[in-house]
Amino acid sequence: AEEILNRKASDLIGRGAGFLPPAIATLIRETVRERKVYRRHEIVSEAEGLYLAVDTYGLYDIAGALIGGVVLIDDISARKELSRERKRGETLQVLNELVGRMAHELRNPLVAVRTFTQLMKDRYNDKDFQEFFYTTVTGEVEKLNNLIEKLIAFVHPIEYKFETVDMGE
């Protein structure tokens, strides 16, 4: 506890819970006053910048009367940081995969449009080519537009309005 809280045991032993960080003090007070027991209760001690797992127990005399409380503190900051890093890595991996797929989905229609635009110079007067060009390029531009619409919907999710209604009506 001295290492975790950066306080000397001699400054805390025999003192009230008020000398502990507020989140821990609240738990030990509840343990003493309400006989509430905490097991691996996670808290954030903002003053110390720590993530802690806290266990509390009542301390009883031989007759069973509550005479105090015990608090066990485990610094889980490193585990929490590792978990955050893992989640960031997973998010980055998903984002990279999404960007890769988007690039592929964008490239396909653009290749078709570029190819037909390059052929247009040589085959501009060919009516069959003009019709095929129009149909193909319009379809590919529509694919691009649909993809962009999906991206916009993804970035700005739909806001639902919920209300209670009488199903009988």
PDB file of C-alpha atoms in Angstrom:
ATOM      1  CA  ALA A   1       0.000   0.000   0.000  1.00  0.00           C
ATOM      2  CA  GLU A   2       2.905   2.352   0.736  1.00  0.00           C
ATOM      3  CA  GLU A   3       4.252   1.895  -2.783  1.00  0.00           C
ATOM      4  CA  ILE A   4       0.865   2.090  -4.476  1.00  0.00           C
ATOM      5  CA  LEU A   5      -0.434   5.132  -2.576  1.00  0.00           C
ATOM      6  CA  ASN A   6       2.980   6.753  -2.084  1.00  0.00           C
ATOM      7  CA  ARG A   7       2.249   7.191   1.635  1.00  0.00           C
ATOM      8  CA  LYS A   8       3.939   5.763   4.709  1.00  0.00           C
ATOM      9  CA  ALA A   9       2.080   3.081   6.648  1.00  0.00           C
ATOM     10  CA  SER A  10       2.873   4.910   9.885  1.00  0.00           C
ATOM     11  CA  ASP A  11       0.888   7.899   8.559  1.00  0.00           C
ATOM     12  CA  LEU A  12      -2.176   5.717   7.910  1.00  0.00           C
ATOM     13  CA  ILE A  13      -2.310   3.041  10.627  1.00  0.00           C
ATOM     14  CA  GLY A  14      -4.817   3.863  13.333  1.00  0.00           C
ATOM     15  CA  ARG A  15      -6.160   6.838  11.449  1.00  0.00           C
ATOM     16  CA  GLY A  16      -9.617   7.211   9.965  1.00  0.00           C
ATOM     17  CA  ALA A  17     -10.500   6.444   6.391  1.00  0.00           C
ATOM     18  CA  GLY A  18     -10.272  10.158   5.571  1.00  0.00           C
ATOM     19  CA  PHE A  19      -6.509   9.790   5.196  1.00  0.00           C
ATOM     20  CA  LEU A  20      -7.003   7.415   2.279  1.00  0.00           C
ATOM     21  CA  PRO A  21      -7.781   8.469  -1.295  1.00  0.00           C
ATOM     22  CA  PRO A  22     -11.514   9.350  -1.458  1.00  0.00           C
ATOM     23  CA  ALA A  23     -12.586   6.354  -3.576  1.00  0.00           C
ATOM     24  CA  ILE A  24     -10.900   3.902  -1.196  1.00  0.00           C
ATOM     25  CA  ALA A  25     -12.164   5.772   1.872  1.00  0.00           C
ATOM     26  CA  THR A  26     -15.737   5.455   0.616  1.00  0.00           C
ATOM     27  CA  LEU A  27     -15.403   1.691   0.236  1.00  0.00           C
ATOM     28  CA  ILE A  28     -13.891   1.143   3.685  1.00  0.00           C
ATOM     29  CA  ARG A  29     -16.544   3.379   5.287  1.00  0.00           C
ATOM     30  CA  GLU A  30     -19.291   1.308   3.628  1.00  0.00           C
ATOM     31  CA  THR A  31     -17.592  -1.842   4.857  1.00  0.00           C
ATOM     32  CA  VAL A  32     -17.470  -0.574   8.446  1.00  0.00           C
ATOM     33  CA  ARG A  33     -20.846   1.191   8.585  1.00  0.00           C
ATOM     34  CA  GLU A  34     -22.961  -1.124   6.420  1.00  0.00           C
ATOM     35  CA  ARG A  35     -20.926  -4.344   6.767  1.00  0.00           C
ATOM     36  CA  LYS A  36     -20.567  -4.335   2.993  1.00  0.00           C
ATOM     37  CA  VAL A  37     -17.725  -6.415   1.574  1.00  0.00           C
ATOM     38  CA  TYR A  38     -15.983  -5.629  -1.714  1.00  0.00           C
ATOM     39  CA  ARG A  39     -14.064  -8.179  -3.781  1.00  0.00           C
ATOM     40  CA  ARG A  40     -11.817  -6.971  -6.624  1.00  0.00           C
ATOM     41  CA  HIS A  41     -13.799  -3.735  -6.878  1.00  0.00           C
ATOM     42  CA  GLU A  42     -12.111  -1.606  -9.542  1.00  0.00           C
ATOM     43  CA  ILE A  43     -11.645   2.085  -8.918  1.00  0.00           C
ATOM     44  CA  VAL A  44      -9.657   4.898 -10.446  1.00  0.00           C
ATOM     45  CA  SER A  45      -7.620   6.930  -8.003  1.00  0.00           C
ATOM     46  CA  GLU A  46      -7.339  10.165  -9.961  1.00  0.00           C
ATOM     47  CA  ALA A  47      -4.991  11.917  -7.532  1.00  0.00           C
ATOM     48  CA  GLU A  48      -2.483   9.086  -7.903  1.00  0.00           C
ATOM     49  CA  GLY A  49      -3.389   8.319 -11.523  1.00  0.00           C
ATOM     50  CA  LEU A  50      -3.910   4.657 -10.694  1.00  0.00           C
ATOM     51  CA  TYR A  51      -6.325   1.885 -11.518  1.00  0.00           C
ATOM     52  CA  LEU A  52      -6.830  -0.188  -8.408  1.00  0.00           C
ATOM     53  CA  ALA A  53      -8.582  -3.417  -7.491  1.00  0.00           C
ATOM     54  CA  VAL A  54      -9.789  -3.102  -3.917  1.00  0.00           C
ATOM     55  CA  ASP A  55     -10.932  -5.755  -1.440  1.00  0.00           C
ATOM     56  CA  THR A  56     -12.485  -4.724   1.877  1.00  0.00           C
ATOM     57  CA  TYR A  57     -13.306  -6.807   4.916  1.00  0.00           C
ATOM     58  CA  GLY A  58     -14.768  -6.090   8.289  1.00  0.00           C
ATOM     59  CA  LEU A  59     -12.482  -6.668  11.283  1.00  0.00           C
ATOM     60  CA  TYR A  60     -14.278  -8.389  14.176  1.00  0.00           C
ATOM     61  CA  ASP A  61     -13.361  -9.141  17.756  1.00  0.00           C
ATOM     62  CA  ILE A  62     -13.801 -12.557  19.352  1.00  0.00           C
ATOM     63  CA  ALA A  63     -17.402 -11.729  20.308  1.00  0.00           C
ATOM     64  CA  GLY A  64     -18.224 -10.905  16.667  1.00  0.00           C
ATOM     65  CA  ALA A  65     -18.424  -7.153  17.181  1.00  0.00           C
ATOM     66  CA  LEU A  66     -17.115  -5.027  14.313  1.00  0.00           C
ATOM     67  CA  ILE A  67     -14.016  -3.158  15.466  1.00  0.00           C
ATOM     68  CA  GLY A  68     -12.638  -1.874  12.175  1.00  0.00           C
ATOM     69  CA  GLY A  69     -11.978  -2.637   8.588  1.00  0.00           C
ATOM     70  CA  VAL A  70      -9.249  -3.969   6.345  1.00  0.00           C
ATOM     71  CA  VAL A  71      -8.549  -2.812   2.823  1.00  0.00           C
ATOM     72  CA  LEU A  72      -6.341  -4.683   0.345  1.00  0.00           C
ATOM     73  CA  ILE A  73      -5.177  -2.736  -2.665  1.00  0.00           C
ATOM     74  CA  ASP A  74      -3.806  -4.125  -5.927  1.00  0.00           C
ATOM     75  CA  ASP A  75      -2.402  -1.783  -8.575  1.00  0.00           C
ATOM     76  CA  ILE A  76      -3.876  -2.975 -11.889  1.00  0.00           C
ATOM     77  CA  SER A  77      -2.745   0.089 -13.872  1.00  0.00           C
ATOM     78  CA  ALA A  78      -0.341  -1.907 -16.049  1.00  0.00           C
ATOM     79  CA  ARG A  79      -3.043  -4.457 -16.913  1.00  0.00           C
ATOM     80  CA  LYS A  80      -5.510  -1.687 -17.740  1.00  0.00           C
ATOM     81  CA  GLU A  81      -2.956   0.050 -19.960  1.00  0.00           C
ATOM     82  CA  LEU A  82      -2.167  -3.223 -21.711  1.00  0.00           C
ATOM     83  CA  SER A  83      -5.882  -3.803 -22.258  1.00  0.00           C
ATOM     84  CA  ARG A  84      -6.289  -0.285 -23.703  1.00  0.00           C
ATOM     85  CA  GLU A  85      -3.309  -0.836 -26.000  1.00  0.00           C
ATOM     86  CA  ARG A  86      -4.765  -4.146 -27.182  1.00  0.00           C
ATOM     87  CA  LYS A  87      -8.118  -2.484 -27.911  1.00  0.00           C
ATOM     88  CA  ARG A  88      -6.359   0.338 -29.775  1.00  0.00           C
ATOM     89  CA  GLY A  89      -4.452  -2.258 -31.797  1.00  0.00           C
ATOM     90  CA  GLU A  90      -7.667  -4.104 -32.620  1.00  0.00           C
ATOM     91  CA  THR A  91      -9.350  -0.846 -33.603  1.00  0.00           C
ATOM     92  CA  LEU A  92      -6.390   0.087 -35.790  1.00  0.00           C
ATOM     93  CA  GLN A  93      -6.450  -3.345 -37.431  1.00  0.00           C
ATOM     94  CA  VAL A  94     -10.168  -3.002 -38.192  1.00  0.00           C
ATOM     95  CA  LEU A  95      -9.592   0.514 -39.528  1.00  0.00           C
ATOM     96  CA  ASN A  96      -6.733  -0.684 -41.761  1.00  0.00           C
ATOM     97  CA  GLU A  97      -8.913  -3.478 -43.109  1.00  0.00           C
ATOM     98  CA  LEU A  98     -11.771  -1.047 -43.725  1.00  0.00           C
ATOM     99  CA  VAL A  99      -9.508   1.403 -45.569  1.00  0.00           C
ATOM    100  CA  GLY A 100      -8.082  -1.443 -47.676  1.00  0.00           C
ATOM    101  CA  ARG A 101     -11.545  -2.612 -48.682  1.00  0.00           C
ATOM    102  CA  MET A 102     -12.675   0.941 -49.387  1.00  0.00           C
ATOM    103  CA  ALA A 103      -9.674   1.523 -51.619  1.00  0.00           C
ATOM    104  CA  HIS A 104     -10.497  -1.654 -53.525  1.00  0.00           C
ATOM    105  CA  GLU A 105     -14.174  -0.717 -53.845  1.00  0.00           C
ATOM    106  CA  LEU A 106     -13.268   2.775 -55.060  1.00  0.00           C
ATOM    107  CA  ARG A 107     -10.573   1.622 -57.471  1.00  0.00           C
ATOM    108  CA  ASN A 108     -12.756  -0.834 -59.426  1.00  0.00           C
ATOM    109  CA  PRO A 109     -15.275   1.744 -60.697  1.00  0.00           C
ATOM    110  CA  LEU A 110     -12.517   4.291 -61.314  1.00  0.00           C
ATOM    111  CA  VAL A 111     -10.571   1.830 -63.473  1.00  0.00           C
ATOM    112  CA  ALA A 112     -13.664   1.257 -65.622  1.00  0.00           C
ATOM    113  CA  VAL A 113     -14.338   4.986 -65.965  1.00  0.00           C
ATOM    114  CA  ARG A 114     -10.679   5.695 -66.821  1.00  0.00           C
ATOM    115  CA  THR A 115     -10.543   2.873 -69.388  1.00  0.00           C
ATOM    116  CA  PHE A 116     -13.698   4.002 -71.174  1.00  0.00           C
ATOM    117  CA  THR A 117     -12.599   7.626 -71.082  1.00  0.00           C
ATOM    118  CA  GLN A 118      -9.298   6.659 -72.746  1.00  0.00           C
ATOM    119  CA  LEU A 119     -11.126   4.605 -75.411  1.00  0.00           C
ATOM    120  CA  MET A 120     -13.576   7.424 -76.081  1.00  0.00           C
ATOM    121  CA  LYS A 121     -11.027   9.401 -78.102  1.00  0.00           C
ATOM    122  CA  ASP A 122     -10.671   6.618 -80.677  1.00  0.00           C
ATOM    123  CA  ARG A 123     -14.277   5.382 -80.714  1.00  0.00           C
ATOM    124  CA  TYR A 124     -16.260   8.559 -80.156  1.00  0.00           C
ATOM    125  CA  ASN A 125     -18.333   8.201 -83.337  1.00  0.00           C
ATOM    126  CA  ASP A 126     -19.207   4.515 -82.727  1.00  0.00           C
ATOM    127  CA  LYS A 127     -22.883   4.490 -81.606  1.00  0.00           C
ATOM    128  CA  ASP A 128     -22.582   1.050 -79.947  1.00  0.00           C
ATOM    129  CA  PHE A 129     -19.559   2.257 -78.021  1.00  0.00           C
ATOM    130  CA  GLN A 130     -21.346   5.455 -76.973  1.00  0.00           C
ATOM    131  CA  GLU A 131     -24.264   3.457 -75.589  1.00  0.00           C
ATOM    132  CA  PHE A 132     -21.979   0.985 -73.841  1.00  0.00           C
ATOM    133  CA  PHE A 133     -19.837   3.845 -72.543  1.00  0.00           C
ATOM    134  CA  TYR A 134     -22.863   5.686 -71.169  1.00  0.00           C
ATOM    135  CA  THR A 135     -24.332   2.585 -69.500  1.00  0.00           C
ATOM    136  CA  THR A 136     -21.042   1.412 -68.005  1.00  0.00           C
ATOM    137  CA  VAL A 137     -19.762   4.757 -66.779  1.00  0.00           C
ATOM    138  CA  THR A 138     -23.154   5.732 -65.334  1.00  0.00           C
ATOM    139  CA  GLY A 139     -23.332   2.412 -63.476  1.00  0.00           C
ATOM    140  CA  GLU A 140     -19.803   2.758 -62.111  1.00  0.00           C
ATOM    141  CA  VAL A 141     -20.424   6.349 -60.978  1.00  0.00           C
ATOM    142  CA  GLU A 142     -23.582   5.117 -59.242  1.00  0.00           C
ATOM    143  CA  LYS A 143     -21.508   2.452 -57.427  1.00  0.00           C
ATOM    144  CA  LEU A 144     -19.128   5.177 -56.255  1.00  0.00           C
ATOM    145  CA  ASN A 145     -22.020   7.341 -55.127  1.00  0.00           C
ATOM    146  CA  ASN A 146     -23.582   4.442 -53.176  1.00  0.00           C
ATOM    147  CA  LEU A 147     -20.264   3.723 -51.480  1.00  0.00           C
ATOM    148  CA  ILE A 148     -19.897   7.371 -50.488  1.00  0.00           C
ATOM    149  CA  GLU A 149     -23.460   7.399 -49.130  1.00  0.00           C
ATOM    150  CA  LYS A 150     -22.644   4.321 -47.007  1.00  0.00           C
ATOM    151  CA  LEU A 151     -19.503   6.014 -45.706  1.00  0.00           C
ATOM    152  CA  ILE A 152     -21.455   9.129 -44.780  1.00  0.00           C
ATOM    153  CA  ALA A 153     -24.057   6.987 -42.986  1.00  0.00           C
ATOM    154  CA  PHE A 154     -21.241   5.181 -41.163  1.00  0.00           C
ATOM    155  CA  VAL A 155     -19.650   8.424 -39.990  1.00  0.00           C
ATOM    156  CA  HIS A 156     -22.985  10.036 -39.106  1.00  0.00           C
ATOM    157  CA  PRO A 157     -25.131   7.225 -37.739  1.00  0.00           C
ATOM    158  CA  ILE A 158     -28.880   7.470 -37.986  1.00  0.00           C
ATOM    159  CA  GLU A 159     -30.466   9.047 -34.939  1.00  0.00           C
ATOM    160  CA  TYR A 160     -33.512   7.130 -33.856  1.00  0.00           C
ATOM    161  CA  LYS A 161     -36.433   8.770 -32.117  1.00  0.00           C
ATOM    162  CA  PHE A 162     -38.077   6.426 -29.668  1.00  0.00           C
ATOM    163  CA  GLU A 163     -41.521   6.976 -28.268  1.00  0.00           C
ATOM    164  CA  THR A 164     -44.089   4.928 -26.416  1.00  0.00           C
ATOM    165  CA  VAL A 165     -47.142   4.044 -28.493  1.00  0.00           C
ATOM    166  CA  ASP A 166     -50.316   2.085 -27.902  1.00  0.00           C
ATOM    167  CA  MET A 167     -49.905  -1.062 -30.005  1.00  0.00           C
ATOM    168  CA  GLY A 168     -53.690  -1.557 -29.939  1.00  0.00           C
ATOM    169  CA  GLU A 169     -54.173   1.590 -31.980  1.00  0.00           C
TER     170      GLU A 169
END
